[in-house]
JSON list of C-alpha atoms in Angstrom, two decimals:
[
{"chain": "J", "resi": 1, "resn": "ALA", "atom": "CA", "xyz": [35.62, 13.31, -29.13]},
{"chain": "J", "resi": 2, "resn": "GLN", "atom": "CA", "xyz": [38.60, 13.70, -30.43]},
{"chain": "J", "resi": 3, "resn": "LYS", "atom": "CA", "xyz": [41.76, 12.63, -29.61]},
{"chain": "J", "resi": 4, "resn": "VAL", "atom": "CA", "xyz": [45.35, 12.13, -30.13]},
{"chain": "J", "resi": 5, "resn": "THR", "atom": "CA", "xyz": [47.64, 9.60, -28.62]},
{"chain": "J", "resi": 6, "resn": "GLN", "atom": "CA", "xyz": [51.40, 9.01, -29.20]},
{"chain": "J", "resi": 7, "resn": "ALA", "atom": "CA", "xyz": [52.12, 5.17, -27.94]},
{"chain": "J", "resi": 8, "resn": "GLN", "atom": "CA", "xyz": [55.84, 5.85, -27.55]},
{"chain": "J", "resi": 9, "resn": "THR", "atom": "CA", "xyz": [57.01, 7.90, -24.61]},
{"chain": "J", "resi": 10, "resn": "GLU", "atom": "CA", "xyz": [60.52, 7.96, -25.04]},
{"chain": "J", "resi": 11, "resn": "ILE", "atom": "CA", "xyz": [63.08, 6.14, -28.20]},
{"chain": "J", "resi": 12, "resn": "SER", "atom": "CA", "xyz": [67.07, 6.21, -27.99]},
{"chain": "J", "resi": 13, "resn": "VAL", "atom": "CA", "xyz": [68.70, 5.61, -31.06]},
{"chain": "J", "resi": 14, "resn": "VAL", "atom": "CA", "xyz": [72.35, 6.12, -31.53]},
{"chain": "J", "resi": 15, "resn": "GLU", "atom": "CA", "xyz": [72.92, 8.48, -34.08]},
{"chain": "J", "resi": 16, "resn": "LYS", "atom": "CA", "xyz": [72.41, 8.49, -37.32]},
{"chain": "J", "resi": 17, "resn": "GLU", "atom": "CA", "xyz": [69.66, 5.88, -36.88]},
{"chain": "J", "resi": 18, "resn": "ASP", "atom": "CA", "xyz": [66.63, 6.67, -38.98]},
{"chain": "J", "resi": 19, "resn": "VAL", "atom": "CA", "xyz": [63.59, 6.59, -36.45]},
{"chain": "J", "resi": 20, "resn": "THR", "atom": "CA", "xyz": [59.44, 6.76, -37.14]},
{"chain": "J", "resi": 21, "resn": "LEU", "atom": "CA", "xyz": [57.26, 8.26, -34.51]},
{"chain": "J", "resi": 22, "resn": "ASP", "atom": "CA", "xyz": [54.21, 7.26, -34.12]},
{"chain": "J", "resi": 23, "resn": "CYS", "atom": "CA", "xyz": [50.78, 9.37, -34.22]},
{"chain": "J", "resi": 24, "resn": "VAL", "atom": "CA", "xyz": [47.57, 8.43, -34.67]},
{"chain": "J", "resi": 25, "resn": "TYR", "atom": "CA", "xyz": [44.58, 10.19, -34.22]},
{"chain": "J", "resi": 26, "resn": "GLU", "atom": "CA", "xyz": [41.20, 9.92, -34.08]},
{"chain": "J", "resi": 27, "resn": "THR", "atom": "CA", "xyz": [37.43, 12.55, -35.45]},
{"chain": "J", "resi": 28, "resn": "ARG", "atom": "CA", "xyz": [34.18, 12.31, -36.39]},
{"chain": "J", "resi": 29, "resn": "ASP", "atom": "CA", "xyz": [34.64, 15.36, -38.68]},
{"chain": "J", "resi": 30, "resn": "THR", "atom": "CA", "xyz": [35.63, 15.00, -42.23]},
{"chain": "J", "resi": 31, "resn": "THR", "atom": "CA", "xyz": [37.19, 18.00, -42.13]},
{"chain": "J", "resi": 32, "resn": "TYR", "atom": "CA", "xyz": [40.74, 18.80, -40.21]},
{"chain": "J", "resi": 33, "resn": "TYR", "atom": "CA", "xyz": [44.24, 19.51, -39.99]},
{"chain": "J", "resi": 34, "resn": "LEU", "atom": "CA", "xyz": [47.27, 17.58, -38.14]},
{"chain": "J", "resi": 35, "resn": "PHE", "atom": "CA", "xyz": [50.70, 19.12, -36.93]},
{"chain": "J", "resi": 36, "resn": "TRP", "atom": "CA", "xyz": [53.70, 17.99, -35.80]},
{"chain": "J", "resi": 37, "resn": "TYR", "atom": "CA", "xyz": [55.51, 20.69, -33.45]},
{"chain": "J", "resi": 38, "resn": "LYS", "atom": "CA", "xyz": [59.61, 19.89, -31.81]},
{"chain": "J", "resi": 39, "resn": "GLN", "atom": "CA", "xyz": [60.55, 21.34, -28.39]},
{"chain": "J", "resi": 40, "resn": "PRO", "atom": "CA", "xyz": [64.26, 21.25, -27.86]},
{"chain": "J", "resi": 41, "resn": "PRO", "atom": "CA", "xyz": [65.38, 21.78, -23.87]},
{"chain": "J", "resi": 42, "resn": "SER", "atom": "CA", "xyz": [65.18, 25.99, -24.85]},
{"chain": "J", "resi": 43, "resn": "GLY", "atom": "CA", "xyz": [61.45, 24.79, -24.10]},
{"chain": "J", "resi": 44, "resn": "GLU", "atom": "CA", "xyz": [59.52, 26.49, -27.65]},
{"chain": "J", "resi": 45, "resn": "LEU", "atom": "CA", "xyz": [57.46, 24.57, -30.07]},
{"chain": "J", "resi": 46, "resn": "VAL", "atom": "CA", "xyz": [58.40, 24.95, -32.94]},
{"chain": "J", "resi": 47, "resn": "PHE", "atom": "CA", "xyz": [55.98, 24.17, -36.33]},
{"chain": "J", "resi": 48, "resn": "LEU", "atom": "CA", "xyz": [57.36, 21.35, -38.50]},
{"chain": "J", "resi": 49, "resn": "ILE", "atom": "CA", "xyz": [54.60, 20.65, -40.47]},
{"chain": "J", "resi": 50, "resn": "ARG", "atom": "CA", "xyz": [50.67, 21.37, -40.78]},
{"chain": "J", "resi": 51, "resn": "ARG", "atom": "CA", "xyz": [49.10, 19.07, -43.25]},
{"chain": "J", "resi": 52, "resn": "ASN", "atom": "CA", "xyz": [45.23, 18.36, -44.15]},
{"chain": "J", "resi": 53, "resn": "SER", "atom": "CA", "xyz": [42.32, 16.03, -44.00]},
{"chain": "J", "resi": 54, "resn": "PHE", "atom": "CA", "xyz": [41.47, 16.54, -47.59]},
{"chain": "J", "resi": 55, "resn": "ASP", "atom": "CA", "xyz": [44.94, 15.50, -48.77]},
{"chain": "J", "resi": 56, "resn": "GLU", "atom": "CA", "xyz": [47.29, 13.35, -48.41]},
{"chain": "J", "resi": 57, "resn": "GLN", "atom": "CA", "xyz": [49.81, 13.11, -49.71]},
{"chain": "J", "resi": 58, "resn": "ASN", "atom": "CA", "xyz": [53.40, 11.56, -47.50]},
{"chain": "J", "resi": 59, "resn": "GLU", "atom": "CA", "xyz": [55.16, 15.37, -47.65]},
{"chain": "J", "resi": 60, "resn": "ILE", "atom": "CA", "xyz": [59.35, 14.74, -46.76]},
{"chain": "J", "resi": 61, "resn": "SER", "atom": "CA", "xyz": [61.17, 18.24, -46.36]},
{"chain": "J", "resi": 62, "resn": "GLY", "atom": "CA", "xyz": [65.45, 17.09, -45.13]},
{"chain": "J", "resi": 63, "resn": "ARG", "atom": "CA", "xyz": [65.57, 13.80, -43.20]},
{"chain": "J", "resi": 64, "resn": "TYR", "atom": "CA", "xyz": [62.17, 14.20, -42.45]},
{"chain": "J", "resi": 65, "resn": "SER", "atom": "CA", "xyz": [59.18, 12.47, -43.64]},
{"chain": "J", "resi": 66, "resn": "TRP", "atom": "CA", "xyz": [55.48, 12.45, -42.79]},
{"chain": "J", "resi": 67, "resn": "ASN", "atom": "CA", "xyz": [53.54, 9.52, -43.06]},
{"chain": "J", "resi": 68, "resn": "PHE", "atom": "CA", "xyz": [48.82, 11.02, -43.95]},
{"chain": "J", "resi": 69, "resn": "GLN", "atom": "CA", "xyz": [47.50, 7.40, -43.52]},
{"chain": "J", "resi": 70, "resn": "LYS", "atom": "CA", "xyz": [43.93, 8.04, -42.85]},
{"chain": "J", "resi": 71, "resn": "SER", "atom": "CA", "xyz": [42.83, 4.69, -43.80]},
{"chain": "J", "resi": 72, "resn": "THR", "atom": "CA", "xyz": [44.47, 3.80, -40.20]},
{"chain": "J", "resi": 73, "resn": "SER", "atom": "CA", "xyz": [44.52, 7.37, -39.22]},
{"chain": "J", "resi": 74, "resn": "SER", "atom": "CA", "xyz": [47.30, 7.68, -38.55]},
{"chain": "J", "resi": 75, "resn": "PHE", "atom": "CA", "xyz": [50.29, 10.86, -38.91]},
{"chain": "J", "resi": 76, "resn": "ASN", "atom": "CA", "xyz": [53.71, 9.47, -38.40]},
{"chain": "J", "resi": 77, "resn": "PHE", "atom": "CA", "xyz": [57.23, 11.23, -38.96]},
{"chain": "J", "resi": 78, "resn": "THR", "atom": "CA", "xyz": [60.31, 9.22, -39.40]},
{"chain": "J", "resi": 79, "resn": "ILE", "atom": "CA", "xyz": [63.24, 11.11, -39.58]},
{"chain": "J", "resi": 80, "resn": "THR", "atom": "CA", "xyz": [66.59, 9.86, -41.58]},
{"chain": "J", "resi": 81, "resn": "ALA", "atom": "CA", "xyz": [70.25, 9.69, -40.30]},
{"chain": "J", "resi": 82, "resn": "SER", "atom": "CA", "xyz": [69.27, 11.44, -36.99]},
{"chain": "J", "resi": 83, "resn": "GLN", "atom": "CA", "xyz": [71.21, 14.19, -35.63]},
{"chain": "J", "resi": 84, "resn": "VAL", "atom": "CA", "xyz": [72.15, 14.67, -32.04]},
{"chain": "J", "resi": 85, "resn": "VAL", "atom": "CA", "xyz": [70.36, 18.37, -32.59]},
{"chain": "J", "resi": 86, "resn": "ASP", "atom": "CA", "xyz": [67.48, 16.53, -33.49]},
{"chain": "J", "resi": 87, "resn": "SER", "atom": "CA", "xyz": [66.52, 15.39, -29.67]},
{"chain": "J", "resi": 88, "resn": "ALA", "atom": "CA", "xyz": [63.72, 17.40, -28.20]},
{"chain": "J", "resi": 89, "resn": "VAL", "atom": "CA", "xyz": [60.16, 16.17, -26.98]},
{"chain": "J", "resi": 90, "resn": "TYR", "atom": "CA", "xyz": [58.14, 15.68, -30.22]},
{"chain": "J", "resi": 91, "resn": "PHE", "atom": "CA", "xyz": [54.43, 16.30, -30.24]},
{"chain": "J", "resi": 92, "resn": "CYS", "atom": "CA", "xyz": [51.29, 15.61, -32.41]},
{"chain": "J", "resi": 93, "resn": "ALA", "atom": "CA", "xyz": [48.53, 17.53, -32.87]},
{"chain": "J", "resi": 94, "resn": "LEU", "atom": "CA", "xyz": [45.22, 17.82, -34.48]},
{"chain": "J", "resi": 95, "resn": "THR", "atom": "CA", "xyz": [42.86, 20.68, -34.75]},
{"chain": "J", "resi": 96, "resn": "TRP", "atom": "CA", "xyz": [39.11, 20.10, -36.38]},
{"chain": "J", "resi": 97, "resn": "GLY", "atom": "CA", "xyz": [35.68, 20.94, -38.00]},
{"chain": "J", "resi": 98, "resn": "SER", "atom": "CA", "xyz": [35.34, 24.46, -39.76]},
{"chain": "J", "resi": 99, "resn": "SER", "atom": "CA", "xyz": [35.70, 27.04, -37.61]},
{"chain": "J", "resi": 100, "resn": "ASN", "atom": "CA", "xyz": [38.02, 29.58, -36.87]},
{"chain": "J", "resi": 101, "resn": "THR", "atom": "CA", "xyz": [39.00, 28.97, -33.12]},
{"chain": "J", "resi": 102, "resn": "GLY", "atom": "CA", "xyz": [42.07, 26.46, -33.81]},
{"chain": "J", "resi": 103, "resn": "LYS", "atom": "CA", "xyz": [42.14, 24.82, -30.32]},
{"chain": "J", "resi": 104, "resn": "LEU", "atom": "CA", "xyz": [45.14, 21.65, -30.33]},
{"chain": "J", "resi": 105, "resn": "ILE", "atom": "CA", "xyz": [44.70, 19.01, -29.20]},
{"chain": "J", "resi": 106, "resn": "PHE", "atom": "CA", "xyz": [47.74, 17.61, -28.37]},
{"chain": "J", "resi": 107, "resn": "GLY", "atom": "CA", "xyz": [49.44, 14.22, -28.09]},
{"chain": "J", "resi": 108, "resn": "GLN", "atom": "CA", "xyz": [51.37, 13.03, -25.03]},
{"chain": "J", "resi": 109, "resn": "GLY", "atom": "CA", "xyz": [54.18, 13.35, -26.35]},
{"chain": "J", "resi": 110, "resn": "THR", "atom": "CA", "xyz": [57.44, 11.56, -27.92]},
{"chain": "J", "resi": 111, "resn": "THR", "atom": "CA", "xyz": [60.74, 12.37, -26.23]},
{"chain": "J", "resi": 112, "resn": "LEU", "atom": "CA", "xyz": [63.62, 11.23, -28.79]},
{"chain": "J", "resi": 113, "resn": "GLN", "atom": "CA", "xyz": [67.17, 10.97, -27.72]},
{"chain": "J", "resi": 114, "resn": "VAL", "atom": "CA", "xyz": [70.36, 10.63, -29.34]},
{"chain": "J", "resi": 115, "resn": "LYS", "atom": "CA", "xyz": [72.22, 9.22, -29.02]},
{"chain": "J", "resi": 116, "resn": "PRO", "atom": "CA", "xyz": [76.67, 10.49, -30.38]},
{"chain": "E", "resi": 1, "resn": "ASP", "atom": "CA", "xyz": [60.62, 36.59, -37.02]},
{"chain": "E", "resi": 2, "resn": "VAL", "atom": "CA", "xyz": [57.14, 36.72, -35.55]},
{"chain": "E", "resi": 3, "resn": "LYS", "atom": "CA", "xyz": [57.22, 36.58, -31.98]},
{"chain": "E", "resi": 4, "resn": "VAL", "atom": "CA", "xyz": [55.82, 35.08, -28.81]},
{"chain": "E", "resi": 5, "resn": "THR", "atom": "CA", "xyz": [56.81, 36.62, -25.87]},
{"chain": "E", "resi": 6, "resn": "GLN", "atom": "CA", "xyz": [55.44, 35.09, -21.82]},
{"chain": "E", "resi": 7, "resn": "SER", "atom": "CA", "xyz": [57.01, 37.70, -19.52]},
{"chain": "E", "resi": 8, "resn": "SER", "atom": "CA", "xyz": [58.98, 34.94, -16.78]},
{"chain": "E", "resi": 9, "resn": "ARG", "atom": "CA", "xyz": [60.40, 32.28, -17.48]},
{"chain": "E", "resi": 10, "resn": "TYR", "atom": "CA", "xyz": [59.90, 30.76, -14.73]},
{"chain": "E", "resi": 11, "resn": "LEU", "atom": "CA", "xyz": [57.69, 31.45, -11.37]},
{"chain": "E", "resi": 12, "resn": "VAL", "atom": "CA", "xyz": [57.92, 30.93, -7.45]},
{"chain": "E", "resi": 13, "resn": "LYS", "atom": "CA", "xyz": [54.89, 31.54, -5.79]},
{"chain": "E", "resi": 14, "resn": "ARG", "atom": "CA", "xyz": [52.66, 31.21, -2.12]},
{"chain": "E", "resi": 15, "resn": "THR", "atom": "CA", "xyz": [49.59, 29.33, -2.05]},
{"chain": "E", "resi": 16, "resn": "GLY", "atom": "CA", "xyz": [46.89, 31.20, -2.18]},
{"chain": "E", "resi": 17, "resn": "GLU", "atom": "CA", "xyz": [48.82, 33.99, -4.24]},
{"chain": "E", "resi": 18, "resn": "LYS", "atom": "CA", "xyz": [46.65, 35.70, -7.07]},
{"chain": "E", "resi": 19, "resn": "VAL", "atom": "CA", "xyz": [49.02, 35.14, -10.40]},
{"chain": "E", "resi": 20, "resn": "PHE", "atom": "CA", "xyz": [49.85, 36.35, -13.36]},
{"chain": "E", "resi": 21, "resn": "LEU", "atom": "CA", "xyz": [51.51, 35.47, -16.40]},
{"chain": "E", "resi": 22, "resn": "GLU", "atom": "CA", "xyz": [51.56, 37.86, -19.93]},
{"chain": "E", "resi": 23, "resn": "CYS", "atom": "CA", "xyz": [51.58, 37.03, -22.70]},
{"chain": "E", "resi": 24, "resn": "VAL", "atom": "CA", "xyz": [52.80, 38.97, -25.80]},
{"chain": "E", "resi": 25, "resn": "GLN", "atom": "CA", "xyz": [52.87, 38.55, -29.71]},
{"chain": "E", "resi": 26, "resn": "ASP", "atom": "CA", "xyz": [54.09, 40.83, -31.96]},
{"chain": "E", "resi": 27, "resn": "MET", "atom": "CA", "xyz": [52.03, 38.71, -35.21]},
{"chain": "E", "resi": 28, "resn": "ASP", "atom": "CA", "xyz": [48.29, 40.87, -35.16]},
{"chain": "E", "resi": 29, "resn": "HIS", "atom": "CA", "xyz": [47.78, 37.25, -34.65]},
{"chain": "E", "resi": 30, "resn": "GLU", "atom": "CA", "xyz": [43.56, 37.31, -33.42]},
{"chain": "E", "resi": 31, "resn": "ASN", "atom": "CA", "xyz": [43.65, 33.54, -31.54]},
{"chain": "E", "resi": 32, "resn": "MET", "atom": "CA", "xyz": [45.55, 33.80, -28.42]},
{"chain": "E", "resi": 33, "resn": "PHE", "atom": "CA", "xyz": [45.99, 30.10, -26.42]},
{"chain": "E", "resi": 34, "resn": "TRP", "atom": "CA", "xyz": [46.85, 29.33, -23.09]},
{"chain": "E", "resi": 35, "resn": "TYR", "atom": "CA", "xyz": [48.05, 25.81, -22.70]},
{"chain": "E", "resi": 36, "resn": "ARG", "atom": "CA", "xyz": [49.61, 23.78, -19.48]},
{"chain": "E", "resi": 37, "resn": "GLN", "atom": "CA", "xyz": [52.36, 21.48, -19.96]},
{"chain": "E", "resi": 38, "resn": "ASP", "atom": "CA", "xyz": [52.21, 18.27, -18.08]},
{"chain": "E", "resi": 39, "resn": "PRO", "atom": "CA", "xyz": [54.38, 14.98, -18.06]},
{"chain": "E", "resi": 40, "resn": "GLY", "atom": "CA", "xyz": [52.89, 12.03, -19.53]},
{"chain": "E", "resi": 41, "resn": "LEU", "atom": "CA", "xyz": [50.01, 14.78, -20.52]},
{"chain": "E", "resi": 42, "resn": "GLY", "atom": "CA", "xyz": [51.12, 15.96, -23.17]},
{"chain": "E", "resi": 43, "resn": "LEU", "atom": "CA", "xyz": [49.30, 20.28, -24.04]},
{"chain": "E", "resi": 44, "resn": "ARG", "atom": "CA", "xyz": [46.20, 20.54, -22.20]},
{"chain": "E", "resi": 45, "resn": "LEU", "atom": "CA", "xyz": [43.97, 24.03, -23.30]},
{"chain": "E", "resi": 46, "resn": "ILE", "atom": "CA", "xyz": [43.18, 26.89, -20.78]},
{"chain": "E", "resi": 47, "resn": "TYR", "atom": "CA", "xyz": [41.26, 29.39, -22.05]},
{"chain": "E", "resi": 48, "resn": "PHE", "atom": "CA", "xyz": [41.60, 30.61, -26.00]},
{"chain": "E", "resi": 49, "resn": "SER", "atom": "CA", "xyz": [40.91, 34.01, -27.24]},
{"chain": "E", "resi": 50, "resn": "TYR", "atom": "CA", "xyz": [39.33, 34.52, -30.81]},
{"chain": "E", "resi": 51, "resn": "ASP", "atom": "CA", "xyz": [38.78, 38.33, -29.87]},
{"chain": "E", "resi": 52, "resn": "VAL", "atom": "CA", "xyz": [39.28, 40.81, -28.11]},
{"chain": "E", "resi": 53, "resn": "LYS", "atom": "CA", "xyz": [37.30, 40.38, -24.97]},
{"chain": "E", "resi": 54, "resn": "MET", "atom": "CA", "xyz": [35.74, 36.93, -26.11]},
{"chain": "E", "resi": 55, "resn": "LYS", "atom": "CA", "xyz": [37.36, 34.28, -24.46]},
{"chain": "E", "resi": 56, "resn": "GLU", "atom": "CA", "xyz": [35.96, 30.42, -23.43]},
{"chain": "E", "resi": 57, "resn": "LYS", "atom": "CA", "xyz": [37.06, 27.63, -21.20]},
{"chain": "E", "resi": 58, "resn": "GLY", "atom": "CA", "xyz": [39.21, 24.85, -22.71]},
{"chain": "E", "resi": 59, "resn": "ASP", "atom": "CA", "xyz": [39.83, 21.17, -21.29]},
{"chain": "E", "resi": 60, "resn": "ILE", "atom": "CA", "xyz": [40.73, 22.43, -17.76]},
{"chain": "E", "resi": 61, "resn": "PRO", "atom": "CA", "xyz": [39.62, 25.99, -16.99]},
{"chain": "E", "resi": 62, "resn": "GLU", "atom": "CA", "xyz": [38.90, 25.29, -13.63]},
{"chain": "E", "resi": 63, "resn": "GLY", "atom": "CA", "xyz": [41.39, 27.29, -10.60]},
{"chain": "E", "resi": 64, "resn": "TYR", "atom": "CA", "xyz": [41.89, 29.94, -13.51]},
{"chain": "E", "resi": 65, "resn": "SER", "atom": "CA", "xyz": [41.01, 32.83, -15.86]},
{"chain": "E", "resi": 66, "resn": "VAL", "atom": "CA", "xyz": [41.71, 35.28, -18.24]},
{"chain": "E", "resi": 67, "resn": "SER", "atom": "CA", "xyz": [42.10, 38.38, -19.79]},
{"chain": "E", "resi": 68, "resn": "ARG", "atom": "CA", "xyz": [42.25, 40.19, -23.29]},
{"chain": "E", "resi": 69, "resn": "GLU", "atom": "CA", "xyz": [41.71, 43.81, -23.50]},
{"chain": "E", "resi": 70, "resn": "LYS", "atom": "CA", "xyz": [44.31, 44.01, -26.41]},
{"chain": "E", "resi": 71, "resn": "LYS", "atom": "CA", "xyz": [44.29, 42.62, -29.38]},
{"chain": "E", "resi": 72, "resn": "GLU", "atom": "CA", "xyz": [48.36, 41.75, -28.57]},
{"chain": "E", "resi": 73, "resn": "ARG", "atom": "CA", "xyz": [47.83, 40.21, -25.21]},
{"chain": "E", "resi": 74, "resn": "PHE", "atom": "CA", "xyz": [46.71, 37.22, -23.42]},
{"chain": "E", "resi": 75, "resn": "SER", "atom": "CA", "xyz": [47.03, 37.54, -19.53]},
{"chain": "E", "resi": 76, "resn": "LEU", "atom": "CA", "xyz": [46.48, 34.25, -17.42]},
{"chain": "E", "resi": 77, "resn": "ILE", "atom": "CA", "xyz": [45.57, 34.31, -14.30]},
{"chain": "E", "resi": 78, "resn": "LEU", "atom": "CA", "xyz": [45.73, 32.50, -11.21]},
{"chain": "E", "resi": 79, "resn": "GLU", "atom": "CA", "xyz": [42.89, 32.81, -8.76]},
{"chain": "E", "resi": 80, "resn": "SER", "atom": "CA", "xyz": [43.95, 31.72, -6.28]},
{"chain": "E", "resi": 81, "resn": "ALA", "atom": "CA", "xyz": [47.17, 29.44, -6.80]},
{"chain": "E", "resi": 82, "resn": "SER", "atom": "CA", "xyz": [47.51, 25.72, -5.47]},
{"chain": "E", "resi": 83, "resn": "THR", "atom": "CA", "xyz": [50.32, 23.25, -4.88]},
{"chain": "E", "resi": 84, "resn": "ASN", "atom": "CA", "xyz": [48.33, 21.59, -7.83]},
{"chain": "E", "resi": 85, "resn": "GLN", "atom": "CA", "xyz": [48.90, 24.52, -10.70]},
{"chain": "E", "resi": 86, "resn": "THR", "atom": "CA", "xyz": [52.32, 23.67, -10.66]},
{"chain": "E", "resi": 87, "resn": "SER", "atom": "CA", "xyz": [53.31, 23.06, -14.18]},
{"chain": "E", "resi": 88, "resn": "MET", "atom": "CA", "xyz": [54.38, 24.53, -17.02]},
{"chain": "E", "resi": 89, "resn": "TYR", "atom": "CA", "xyz": [52.33, 27.51, -19.21]},
{"chain": "E", "resi": 90, "resn": "LEU", "atom": "CA", "xyz": [53.34, 27.82, -22.41]},
{"chain": "E", "resi": 91, "resn": "CYS", "atom": "CA", "xyz": [51.30, 29.97, -24.42]},
{"chain": "E", "resi": 92, "resn": "ALA", "atom": "CA", "xyz": [50.40, 30.80, -28.26]},
{"chain": "E", "resi": 93, "resn": "SER", "atom": "CA", "xyz": [48.66, 32.48, -30.96]},
{"chain": "E", "resi": 94, "resn": "SER", "atom": "CA", "xyz": [47.57, 31.91, -34.41]},
{"chain": "E", "resi": 95, "resn": "LEU", "atom": "CA", "xyz": [45.97, 33.81, -37.71]},
{"chain": "E", "resi": 96, "resn": "GLY", "atom": "CA", "xyz": [43.16, 31.67, -37.65]},
{"chain": "E", "resi": 97, "resn": "GLY", "atom": "CA", "xyz": [41.73, 28.45, -37.04]},
{"chain": "E", "resi": 98, "resn": "GLN", "atom": "CA", "xyz": [43.33, 25.68, -40.12]},
{"chain": "E", "resi": 99, "resn": "THR", "atom": "CA", "xyz": [47.08, 27.41, -39.77]},
{"chain": "E", "resi": 100, "resn": "GLU", "atom": "CA", "xyz": [49.96, 27.10, -37.47]},
{"chain": "E", "resi": 101, "resn": "ALA", "atom": "CA", "xyz": [50.09, 28.26, -33.70]},
{"chain": "E", "resi": 102, "resn": "PHE", "atom": "CA", "xyz": [52.88, 30.16, -32.59]},
{"chain": "E", "resi": 103, "resn": "PHE", "atom": "CA", "xyz": [54.52, 29.07, -28.99]},
{"chain": "E", "resi": 104, "resn": "GLY", "atom": "CA", "xyz": [56.00, 31.75, -26.60]},
{"chain": "E", "resi": 105, "resn": "GLN", "atom": "CA", "xyz": [58.97, 29.77, -24.82]},
{"chain": "E", "resi": 106, "resn": "GLY", "atom": "CA", "xyz": [56.87, 28.77, -21.66]},
{"chain": "E", "resi": 107, "resn": "THR", "atom": "CA", "xyz": [56.28, 30.08, -18.03]},
{"chain": "E", "resi": 108, "resn": "ARG", "atom": "CA", "xyz": [57.83, 27.52, -14.91]},
{"chain": "E", "resi": 109, "resn": "LEU", "atom": "CA", "xyz": [55.71, 28.21, -12.27]},
{"chain": "E", "resi": 110, "resn": "THR", "atom": "CA", "xyz": [56.46, 25.94, -9.21]},
{"chain": "E", "resi": 111, "resn": "VAL", "atom": "CA", "xyz": [54.12, 26.62, -5.68]},
{"chain": "E", "resi": 112, "resn": "VAL", "atom": "CA", "xyz": [54.66, 26.27, -2.75]}
]
């Protein structure tokens, strides 16, 4: 069965600190896709990144970076020099296989609070 | 700009009522989804649809049904609302199985 675990329920940091959000996944499929979404207080989930199982390259986008390690089944998300606007709930998600349904399995979410 | 629109942000309904949650997307996406979000549980899939009139159960379909008569519209129906269905409901759509999903703003439903 597929599963996504975000062990950190809540994280609180002070502005300009770096913070890493952990994500561990389980799947038996060799083809799968991992995602990160941000949910600000407005409620709408905002897509941040997609990574497929065949591409282990890390990615950097501005202050955001992602570390994908198949050996540890992890897909961690780091925010460098955090800002108050980064305060949100962050979800890691997984879809798998070659079917076209796009069903997502989500982690429990990590609430990030960035204090000024 | 791509858009998934849910008909209501907040709803309060009485136990036993039949409740309709509407979702419309303007991206011509094949796949549409209804998720339920509860604290500590993340998002859980209720139903999804991969084509007009086609639907499949997700992980928690009990007490819910869906309707997709047009490609752009996906409705979630609570046949007889109960207090344990008080939750945030999120609609999403995607082009294909490997692409990102786009989400609506959510409907916070309270059943009293």
